[in-house]
Amino acid sequence: MTRINNHYQKLQAGYLFPEIGRRVSAFQAENPDAAVIKLGIGDITLPLAPAIVEAMHAAVDEMGEEAHGYGPENGYGFLTEAICAHDYAPLGVSLEPGEIFVSDGSKQDSGNIQEIFDLGSSLCVTDPSYPVYVDTNVMAGRTGEADENGRYQGIVYLPATEANAFMPGPPDERVDLAYLCSPNNPTGAVATRENLTQWVDWARRNEATILFDAAYDAFIQDPNLPRSIFEIEGARECAIEMRSFSKRAGFTGTRCAYMAIPKTVMGRSAQGEAISLNALWSRRHATKFNSVPYVIQKAATAVFSEAGAAQTAEQVAYYMENAQRIRQGLGGAGFAVFGGEHAPYIWMRTPGGLSSWDFFDQLLERSHVVGTPGSGFGPAGEGYFRISAFNSHANIDEAIERILKAFGS
Ligand SMILES: *Cc1c(COP(=O)(O)O)cnc(C)c1O
């Protein structure tokens, strides 16, 4: 038989969400009448906004009138220009369309970006973190085996704790790659300007690269908080930013995202030459990717229209109202809750010192509510639990009521 990529054997018991799915299915099979409320996986629940649907319809009609074949690998100009004008210019960040790479998702981008770096590169992640950062580096062979706590040899874990407001600073040692996510999934914490300045200064001092995941930037409520790492002085020399239309505009099933790589971010070749990461990614993207469908890029562009911007902002506000209800409902009853102010996630300490998975099982059993065990995002997530604000107001209220009934003191 053909030998497999053995690094996959180091991965831990499957991806988090399939495991949750298995437990929920088993519960539902045994309790067919239970009305389970799902606040687990971070997926949107509102339909696409009318302005976006309209743009998609119009683009479909165009497809029937003339051929729109392979698009430019890095995205159509109408979209990359709109991104620069609407996502960056208002922040005082000047990026040009050639620094934007449109893709079919930030999951892919955050998983694929490691390919352009040496296999010997060291990396750090905040712990807990979005599982894709760690798992894709394990698959690539950049780590050793996991220890009994689930920490892989070769990765520097930076615990996100109540003491550091779930926003750890840079490590003392030098590493090549730093994955950062703000607003954070899973903790719902948000980086301040000071936090990011510390990281950028560290990256420049150490000639490291920051891979900044801003999938939730639209959920930031305070205009003084940074929405892009490029708002920080010097970030154009050391950072790559990933953004997605998934959460801000309900594109999880529609698929469109982008990566911003300034032409000033450099890596080093084995011969010691400085190489543009923008050029490297461009080569990679053109080889392995054949552009996002025309219809979808037209739909994404509509997010920036006056109507599209207003309608998607309303959707974000709807989810943030849920986040506030969860914070107040559970926090007011004495649960230790964090996040949820600039992110659609509430991070709570499990009641009674339960382990994350024990609380998951009890919550499902006693409240018929599904959340996500914090330990699934990294060892420092043990004893915590993520509750997503993606649902209807009615389901959120019902879930809070059930949780308080089963677990309230
Ligand atoms: C949802 C999410 C993404 C975006 O995923 P898409 O592939 O663009 O749908 C990226 N990063 C984090 C942290 C996320 O939670």
GROMACS .gro file of C-alpha atoms and ligand atoms in nm:
model
  424
    1MET     CA    1   0.000   0.000   0.000
    2THR     CA    2   0.105   0.356  -0.058
    3ARG     CA    3   0.259   0.534   0.236
    4ILE     CA    4   0.048   0.818   0.374
    5ASN     CA    5   0.163   1.156   0.500
    6ASN     CA    6   0.246   1.035   0.847
    7HIS     CA    7   0.223   1.379   1.002
    8TYR     CA    8  -0.156   1.335   0.987
    9GLN     CA    9  -0.116   1.058   1.245
   10LYS     CA   10  -0.009   1.320   1.497
   11LEU     CA   11  -0.343   1.502   1.474
   12GLN     CA   12  -0.570   1.465   1.771
   13ALA     CA   13  -0.902   1.281   1.765
   14GLY     CA   14  -1.053   1.449   1.464
   15TYR     CA   15  -1.157   1.805   1.415
   16LEU     CA   16  -1.354   1.955   1.704
   17PHE     CA   17  -1.682   2.015   1.521
   18PRO     CA   18  -1.735   1.661   1.385
   19GLU     CA   19  -1.697   1.535   1.744
   20ILE     CA   20  -1.961   1.781   1.863
   21GLY     CA   21  -2.181   1.672   1.574
   22ARG     CA   22  -2.145   1.306   1.675
   23ARG     CA   23  -2.245   1.374   2.034
   24VAL     CA   24  -2.543   1.588   1.933
   25SER     CA   25  -2.665   1.327   1.683
   26ALA     CA   26  -2.638   1.054   1.944
   27PHE     CA   27  -2.835   1.267   2.192
   28GLN     CA   28  -3.102   1.348   1.936
   29ALA     CA   29  -3.138   0.983   1.838
   30GLU     CA   30  -3.210   0.898   2.202
   31ASN     CA   31  -3.423   1.207   2.265
   32PRO     CA   32  -3.614   1.270   1.942
   33ASP     CA   33  -3.851   1.518   2.109
   34ALA     CA   34  -3.584   1.743   2.260
   35ALA     CA   35  -3.572   2.086   2.091
   36VAL     CA   36  -3.197   2.133   2.081
   37ILE     CA   37  -3.068   2.492   2.049
   38LYS     CA   38  -2.734   2.507   1.875
   39LEU     CA   39  -2.492   2.774   1.991
   40GLY     CA   40  -2.191   2.567   1.898
   41ILE     CA   41  -2.032   2.610   1.559
   42GLY     CA   42  -1.972   2.971   1.453
   43ASP     CA   43  -2.210   2.984   1.160
   44ILE     CA   44  -2.446   3.262   1.060
   45THR     CA   45  -2.822   3.212   1.085
   46LEU     CA   46  -2.964   3.511   0.894
   47PRO     CA   47  -3.020   3.482   0.517
   48LEU     CA   48  -2.816   3.687   0.270
   49ALA     CA   49  -2.911   4.056   0.270
   50PRO     CA   50  -3.141   4.170  -0.016
   51ALA     CA   51  -2.876   4.393  -0.180
   52ILE     CA   52  -2.643   4.093  -0.203
   53VAL     CA   53  -2.907   3.861  -0.344
   54GLU     CA   54  -2.998   4.124  -0.601
   55ALA     CA   55  -2.635   4.156  -0.710
   56MET     CA   56  -2.606   3.779  -0.737
   57HIS     CA   57  -2.919   3.757  -0.952
   58ALA     CA   58  -2.789   4.029  -1.181
   59ALA     CA   59  -2.453   3.852  -1.212
   60VAL     CA   60  -2.625   3.522  -1.296
   61ASP     CA   61  -2.812   3.699  -1.575
   62GLU     CA   62  -2.483   3.838  -1.705
   63MET     CA   63  -2.338   3.487  -1.707
   64GLY     CA   64  -2.620   3.389  -1.943
   65GLU     CA   65  -2.551   3.681  -2.173
   66GLU     CA   66  -2.176   3.654  -2.215
   67ALA     CA   67  -1.900   3.421  -2.107
   68HIS     CA   68  -1.728   3.491  -1.778
   69GLY     CA   69  -1.464   3.223  -1.761
   70TYR     CA   70  -1.155   3.205  -1.544
   71GLY     CA   71  -1.125   3.530  -1.356
   72PRO     CA   72  -0.799   3.697  -1.260
   73GLU     CA   73  -0.638   3.469  -0.998
   74ASN     CA   74  -0.612   3.747  -0.743
   75GLY     CA   75  -0.969   3.869  -0.786
   76TYR     CA   76  -1.158   4.100  -1.019
   77GLY     CA   77  -1.050   4.463  -1.006
   78PHE     CA   78  -1.401   4.577  -0.916
   79LEU     CA   79  -1.373   4.380  -0.590
   80THR     CA   80  -1.009   4.444  -0.497
   81GLU     CA   81  -1.058   4.816  -0.559
   82ALA     CA   82  -1.375   4.820  -0.348
   83ILE     CA   83  -1.187   4.642  -0.068
   84CYS     CA   84  -0.909   4.901  -0.068
   85ALA     CA   85  -1.156   5.189  -0.082
   86HIS     CA   86  -1.406   5.065   0.176
   87ASP     CA   87  -1.224   4.832   0.413
   88TYR     CA   88  -0.889   5.011   0.435
   89ALA     CA   89  -0.898   5.375   0.321
   90PRO     CA   90  -1.146   5.476   0.598
   91LEU     CA   91  -0.899   5.337   0.855
   92GLY     CA   92  -0.622   5.551   0.712
   93VAL     CA   93  -0.461   5.239   0.563
   94SER     CA   94  -0.340   5.273   0.209
   95LEU     CA   95  -0.330   4.940   0.025
   96GLU     CA   96  -0.347   4.891  -0.349
   97PRO     CA   97  -0.546   4.623  -0.535
   98GLY     CA   98  -0.221   4.436  -0.610
   99GLU     CA   99  -0.186   4.377  -0.238
  100ILE     CA  100  -0.524   4.201  -0.212
  101PHE     CA  101  -0.577   3.832  -0.292
  102VAL     CA  102  -0.940   3.725  -0.317
  103SER     CA  103  -1.009   3.366  -0.212
  104ASP     CA  104  -1.290   3.129  -0.128
  105GLY     CA  105  -1.236   3.150   0.247
  106SER     CA  106  -1.018   3.255   0.536
  107LYS     CA  107  -1.016   2.897   0.660
  108GLN     CA  108  -0.830   2.808   0.344
  109ASP     CA  109  -0.610   3.119   0.360
  110SER     CA  110  -0.514   3.070   0.722
  111GLY     CA  111  -0.443   2.704   0.649
  112ASN     CA  112  -0.256   2.756   0.323
  113ILE     CA  113  -0.038   3.054   0.407
  114GLN     CA  114   0.214   2.837   0.594
  115GLU     CA  115   0.313   2.675   0.261
  116ILE     CA  116   0.523   2.972   0.159
  117PHE     CA  117   0.741   2.945   0.470
  118ASP     CA  118   1.028   2.708   0.541
  119LEU     CA  119   0.936   2.375   0.701
  120GLY     CA  120   1.184   2.456   0.972
  121SER     CA  121   1.002   2.778   1.067
  122SER     CA  122   0.906   2.804   1.431
  123LEU     CA  123   0.563   2.933   1.526
  124CYS     CA  124   0.354   3.058   1.812
  125VAL     CA  125  -0.020   3.058   1.869
  126THR     CA  126  -0.233   3.202   2.140
  127ASP     CA  127  -0.390   2.923   2.341
  128PRO     CA  128  -0.681   2.865   2.287
  129SER     CA  129  -0.698   2.945   1.915
  130TYR     CA  130  -0.881   2.865   1.591
  131PRO     CA  131  -0.775   2.501   1.533
  132VAL     CA  132  -0.674   2.556   1.169
  133TYR     CA  133  -0.350   2.737   1.259
  134VAL     CA  134  -0.209   2.447   1.458
  135ASP     CA  135  -0.349   2.156   1.258
  136THR     CA  136  -0.223   2.278   0.921
  137ASN     CA  137   0.127   2.316   1.060
  138VAL     CA  138   0.106   1.965   1.205
  139MET     CA  139  -0.004   1.830   0.866
  140ALA     CA  140   0.285   2.008   0.697
  141GLY     CA  141   0.530   1.844   0.933
  142ARG     CA  142   0.637   2.156   1.115
  143THR     CA  143   0.581   2.000   1.461
  144GLY     CA  144   0.662   1.692   1.663
  145GLU     CA  145   0.412   1.479   1.850
  146ALA     CA  146   0.154   1.619   2.089
  147ASP     CA  147   0.217   1.574   2.460
  148GLU     CA  148  -0.044   1.450   2.707
  149ASN     CA  149  -0.190   1.802   2.732
  150GLY     CA  150  -0.231   1.826   2.358
  151ARG     CA  151   0.060   2.065   2.305
  152TYR     CA  152   0.269   1.989   1.999
  153GLN     CA  153   0.643   1.988   2.025
  154GLY     CA  154   0.778   2.279   1.822
  155ILE     CA  155   0.489   2.519   1.877
  156VAL     CA  156   0.511   2.800   2.130
  157TYR     CA  157   0.177   2.827   2.311
  158LEU     CA  158   0.086   3.162   2.465
  159PRO     CA  159  -0.189   3.106   2.721
  160ALA     CA  160  -0.481   3.349   2.694
  161THR     CA  161  -0.602   3.384   3.049
  162GLU     CA  162  -0.822   3.600   3.265
  163ALA     CA  163  -0.500   3.761   3.393
  164ASN     CA  164  -0.399   3.891   3.048
  165ALA     CA  165  -0.757   3.965   2.942
  166PHE     CA  166  -0.724   3.676   2.693
  167MET     CA  167  -0.478   3.875   2.481
  168PRO     CA  168  -0.128   3.742   2.547
  169GLY     CA  169   0.171   3.948   2.440
  170PRO     CA  170   0.455   3.816   2.224
  171PRO     CA  171   0.682   3.536   2.347
  172ASP     CA  172   1.021   3.601   2.504
  173GLU     CA  173   1.192   3.382   2.249
  174ARG     CA  174   1.225   3.443   1.878
  175VAL     CA  175   0.981   3.259   1.652
  176ASP     CA  176   0.926   3.298   1.278
  177LEU     CA  177   0.547   3.296   1.254
  178ALA     CA  178   0.288   3.435   1.492
  179TYR     CA  179  -0.082   3.362   1.443
  180LEU     CA  180  -0.305   3.628   1.595
  181CYS     CA  181  -0.681   3.664   1.577
  182SER     CA  182  -0.874   3.973   1.684
  183PRO     CA  183  -1.162   3.993   1.761
  184ASN     CA  184  -1.079   3.648   1.884
  185ASN     CA  185  -1.238   3.319   1.812
  186PRO     CA  186  -1.295   3.149   2.057
  187THR     CA  187  -1.251   3.390   2.350
  188GLY     CA  188  -1.435   3.691   2.206
  189ALA     CA  189  -1.150   3.913   2.332
  190VAL     CA  190  -1.032   4.205   2.123
  191ALA     CA  191  -0.680   4.345   2.082
  192THR     CA  192  -0.616   4.705   2.178
  193ARG     CA  193  -0.383   4.934   1.990
  194GLU     CA  194  -0.126   4.877   2.267
  195ASN     CA  195  -0.154   4.498   2.231
  196LEU     CA  196  -0.096   4.511   1.857
  197THR     CA  197   0.184   4.767   1.883
  198GLN     CA  198   0.365   4.533   2.119
  199TRP     CA  199   0.331   4.250   1.867
  200VAL     CA  200   0.439   4.458   1.569
  201ASP     CA  201   0.743   4.593   1.754
  202TRP     CA  202   0.835   4.239   1.856
  203ALA     CA  203   0.793   4.109   1.499
  204ARG     CA  204   1.013   4.382   1.355
  205ARG     CA  205   1.282   4.333   1.620
  206ASN     CA  206   1.283   3.959   1.557
  207GLU     CA  207   1.225   3.966   1.180
  208ALA     CA  208   0.914   3.755   1.237
  209THR     CA  209   0.589   3.750   1.038
  210ILE     CA  210   0.248   3.809   1.196
  211LEU     CA  211  -0.044   3.625   1.037
  212PHE     CA  212  -0.339   3.835   1.148
  213ASP     CA  213  -0.688   3.689   1.124
  214ALA     CA  214  -0.949   3.966   1.123
  215ALA     CA  215  -1.250   3.751   1.030
  216TYR     CA  216  -1.458   3.937   1.291
  217ASP     CA  217  -1.346   4.297   1.240
  218ALA     CA  218  -1.701   4.408   1.157
  219PHE     CA  219  -1.812   4.315   1.509
  220ILE     CA  220  -1.590   4.576   1.675
  221GLN     CA  221  -1.817   4.830   1.840
  222ASP     CA  222  -1.564   5.082   1.966
  223PRO     CA  223  -1.425   5.298   1.683
  224ASN     CA  224  -1.103   5.350   1.881
  225LEU     CA  225  -1.011   4.983   1.868
  226PRO     CA  226  -0.795   4.877   1.571
  227ARG     CA  227  -0.983   4.687   1.300
  228SER     CA  228  -0.677   4.615   1.093
  229ILE     CA  229  -0.323   4.538   1.197
  230PHE     CA  230  -0.212   4.781   0.927
  231GLU     CA  231  -0.337   5.064   1.147
  232ILE     CA  232  -0.027   4.995   1.355
  233GLU     CA  233   0.295   5.169   1.259
  234GLY     CA  234   0.541   4.926   1.102
  235ALA     CA  235   0.287   4.646   1.037
  236ARG     CA  236   0.330   4.683   0.661
  237GLU     CA  237   0.683   4.549   0.712
  238CYS     CA  238   0.585   4.236   0.906
  239ALA     CA  239   0.218   4.141   0.876
  240ILE     CA  240  -0.029   3.962   0.654
  241GLU     CA  241  -0.400   4.012   0.719
  242MET     CA  242  -0.689   3.777   0.648
  243ARG     CA  243  -1.047   3.890   0.624
  244SER     CA  244  -1.366   3.718   0.524
  245PHE     CA  245  -1.715   3.804   0.407
  246SER     CA  246  -1.840   3.499   0.600
  247LYS     CA  247  -1.937   3.647   0.934
  248ARG     CA  248  -1.979   4.012   0.844
  249ALA     CA  249  -2.213   3.945   0.552
  250GLY     CA  250  -2.339   3.591   0.591
  251PHE     CA  251  -2.109   3.435   0.328
  252THR     CA  252  -2.026   3.113   0.515
  253GLY     CA  253  -2.216   2.916   0.250
  254THR     CA  254  -2.137   3.155  -0.034
  255ARG     CA  255  -1.757   3.166   0.013
  256CYS     CA  256  -1.551   3.478  -0.033
  257ALA     CA  257  -1.256   3.614   0.163
  258TYR     CA  258  -0.929   3.786   0.100
  259MET     CA  259  -0.575   3.819   0.220
  260ALA     CA  260  -0.390   4.152   0.227
  261ILE     CA  261  -0.015   4.117   0.176
  262PRO     CA  262   0.166   4.450   0.148
  263LYS     CA  263   0.448   4.450  -0.105
  264THR     CA  264   0.678   4.561   0.175
  265VAL     CA  265   0.656   4.234   0.377
  266MET     CA  266   0.966   4.028   0.315
  267GLY     CA  267   1.094   3.682   0.394
  268ARG     CA  268   1.443   3.547   0.351
  269SER     CA  269   1.564   3.280   0.108
  270ALA     CA  270   1.814   3.010   0.204
  271GLN     CA  271   2.073   3.221   0.024
  272GLY     CA  272   1.988   3.517   0.246
  273GLU     CA  273   1.811   3.732  -0.015
  274ALA     CA  274   1.501   3.928   0.088
  275ILE     CA  275   1.197   3.790  -0.100
  276SER     CA  276   0.858   3.959  -0.126
  277LEU     CA  277   0.586   3.751   0.039
  278ASN     CA  278   0.336   3.919  -0.190
  279ALA     CA  279   0.520   3.780  -0.495
  280LEU     CA  280   0.553   3.439  -0.334
  281TRP     CA  281   0.185   3.413  -0.246
  282SER     CA  282   0.092   3.540  -0.590
  283ARG     CA  283   0.292   3.252  -0.741
  284ARG     CA  284   0.127   3.004  -0.508
  285HIS     CA  285  -0.226   3.139  -0.560
  286ALA     CA  286  -0.190   3.139  -0.939
  287THR     CA  287  -0.068   2.779  -0.933
  288LYS     CA  288  -0.316   2.625  -0.693
  289PHE     CA  289  -0.625   2.843  -0.719
  290ASN     CA  290  -0.843   2.946  -1.008
  291SER     CA  291  -1.036   3.243  -0.872
  292VAL     CA  292  -1.365   3.287  -0.692
  293PRO     CA  293  -1.674   3.267  -0.919
  294TYR     CA  294  -1.774   3.591  -1.091
  295VAL     CA  295  -2.122   3.575  -0.936
  296ILE     CA  296  -1.977   3.550  -0.587
  297GLN     CA  297  -1.729   3.833  -0.637
  298LYS     CA  298  -2.017   4.051  -0.762
  299ALA     CA  299  -2.211   3.954  -0.449
  300ALA     CA  300  -1.913   4.042  -0.227
  301THR     CA  301  -1.879   4.379  -0.401
  302ALA     CA  302  -2.242   4.452  -0.314
  303VAL     CA  303  -2.146   4.434   0.055
  304PHE     CA  304  -1.981   4.774  -0.006
  305SER     CA  305  -2.282   4.934  -0.175
  306GLU     CA  306  -2.481   5.178   0.035
  307ALA     CA  307  -2.769   4.934   0.077
  308GLY     CA  308  -2.539   4.634   0.124
  309ALA     CA  309  -2.334   4.807   0.390
  310ALA     CA  310  -2.645   4.917   0.580
  311GLN     CA  311  -2.813   4.577   0.559
  312THR     CA  312  -2.506   4.380   0.666
  313ALA     CA  313  -2.441   4.624   0.952
  314GLU     CA  314  -2.795   4.550   1.069
  315GLN     CA  315  -2.722   4.177   1.066
  316VAL     CA  316  -2.405   4.229   1.270
  317ALA     CA  317  -2.607   4.442   1.514
  318TYR     CA  318  -2.864   4.163   1.541
  319TYR     CA  319  -2.597   3.913   1.645
  320MET     CA  320  -2.437   4.162   1.881
  321GLU     CA  321  -2.773   4.213   2.050
  322ASN     CA  322  -2.770   3.837   2.113
  323ALA     CA  323  -2.418   3.858   2.253
  324GLN     CA  324  -2.531   4.128   2.493
  325ARG     CA  325  -2.830   3.921   2.606
  326ILE     CA  326  -2.604   3.626   2.680
  327ARG     CA  327  -2.354   3.843   2.865
  328GLN     CA  328  -2.625   4.003   3.074
  329GLY     CA  329  -2.836   3.692   3.123
  330LEU     CA  330  -2.555   3.463   3.232
  331GLY     CA  331  -2.325   3.728   3.377
  332GLY     CA  332  -2.609   3.877   3.580
  333ALA     CA  333  -2.679   3.535   3.729
  334GLY     CA  334  -2.323   3.499   3.851
  335PHE     CA  335  -2.160   3.305   3.569
  336ALA     CA  336  -1.810   3.424   3.481
  337VAL     CA  337  -1.849   3.548   3.122
  338PHE     CA  338  -1.594   3.718   2.897
  339GLY     CA  339  -1.588   3.854   2.543
  340GLY     CA  340  -1.906   3.923   2.350
  341GLU     CA  341  -1.855   4.300   2.344
  342HIS     CA  342  -1.673   4.321   2.012
  343ALA     CA  343  -1.722   3.965   1.892
  344PRO     CA  344  -2.012   3.723   1.844
  345TYR     CA  345  -1.869   3.484   2.104
  346ILE     CA  346  -1.906   3.463   2.478
  347TRP     CA  347  -1.635   3.276   2.663
  348MET     CA  348  -1.754   3.146   2.998
  349ARG     CA  349  -1.586   2.967   3.282
  350THR     CA  350  -1.765   2.635   3.331
  351PRO     CA  351  -1.977   2.627   3.646
  352GLY     CA  352  -1.864   2.415   3.938
  353GLY     CA  353  -1.517   2.363   3.797
  354LEU     CA  354  -1.646   2.113   3.540
  355SER     CA  355  -1.416   2.016   3.255
  356SER     CA  356  -1.513   2.167   2.920
  357TRP     CA  357  -1.643   1.839   2.778
  358ASP     CA  358  -1.828   1.745   3.100
  359PHE     CA  359  -2.008   2.077   3.086
  360PHE     CA  360  -2.080   2.021   2.717
  361ASP     CA  361  -2.245   1.687   2.797
  362GLN     CA  362  -2.439   1.822   3.094
  363LEU     CA  363  -2.558   2.127   2.905
  364LEU     CA  364  -2.683   1.908   2.624
  365GLU     CA  365  -2.844   1.661   2.863
  366ARG     CA  366  -3.006   1.908   3.102
  367SER     CA  367  -3.068   2.218   2.890
  368HIS     CA  368  -3.070   2.078   2.537
  369VAL     CA  369  -2.826   2.352   2.443
  370VAL     CA  370  -2.512   2.296   2.236
  371GLY     CA  371  -2.199   2.504   2.287
  372THR     CA  372  -1.832   2.444   2.221
  373PRO     CA  373  -1.590   2.303   2.477
  374GLY     CA  374  -1.306   2.548   2.533
  375SER     CA  375  -1.050   2.268   2.552
  376GLY     CA  376  -1.120   2.192   2.185
  377PHE     CA  377  -0.938   2.515   2.097
  378GLY     CA  378  -0.626   2.436   2.296
  379PRO     CA  379  -0.518   2.315   2.638
  380ALA     CA  380  -0.556   2.657   2.805
  381GLY     CA  381  -0.924   2.650   2.704
  382GLU     CA  382  -0.987   2.370   2.954
  383GLY     CA  383  -1.248   2.475   3.207
  384TYR     CA  384  -1.402   2.723   2.963
  385PHE     CA  385  -1.685   2.710   2.715
  386ARG     CA  386  -1.773   2.909   2.403
  387ILE     CA  387  -2.127   3.024   2.338
  388SER     CA  388  -2.201   3.163   1.995
  389ALA     CA  389  -2.435   3.458   1.937
  390PHE     CA  390  -2.534   3.331   1.594
  391ASN     CA  391  -2.901   3.244   1.638
  392SER     CA  392  -3.241   3.409   1.665
  393HIS     CA  393  -3.328   3.638   1.956
  394ALA     CA  394  -3.599   3.390   2.059
  395ASN     CA  395  -3.360   3.094   2.069
  396ILE     CA  396  -3.100   3.294   2.260
  397ASP     CA  397  -3.356   3.396   2.522
  398GLU     CA  398  -3.482   3.039   2.548
  399ALA     CA  399  -3.127   2.903   2.580
  400ILE     CA  400  -3.038   3.149   2.857
  401GLU     CA  401  -3.355   3.059   3.044
  402ARG     CA  402  -3.281   2.688   3.019
  403ILE     CA  403  -2.919   2.732   3.128
  404LEU     CA  404  -3.022   2.936   3.432
  405LYS     CA  405  -3.288   2.678   3.523
  406ALA     CA  406  -3.045   2.388   3.507
  407PHE     CA  407  -2.727   2.551   3.636
  408GLY     CA  408  -2.831   2.872   3.813
  409SER     CA  409  -2.758   2.873   4.184
  410LIG     C1  410  -1.507   3.177   1.061
  410LIG     C2  411  -1.362   3.203   1.073
  410LIG     C3  412  -1.284   3.220   0.960
  410LIG     C4  413  -1.345   3.235   0.825
  410LIG     O1  414  -1.374   3.133   0.757
  410LIG     P1  415  -1.419   3.134   0.605
  410LIG     O2  416  -1.340   3.020   0.551
  410LIG     O3  417  -1.383   3.263   0.542
  410LIG     O4  418  -1.565   3.107   0.610
  410LIG     C5  419  -1.151   3.249   0.974
  410LIG     N1  420  -1.096   3.260   1.095
  410LIG     C6  421  -1.166   3.245   1.205
  410LIG     C7  422  -1.100   3.262   1.335
  410LIG     C8  423  -1.302   3.215   1.198
  410LIG     O5  424  -1.372   3.199   1.309
   0.00000   0.00000   0.00000
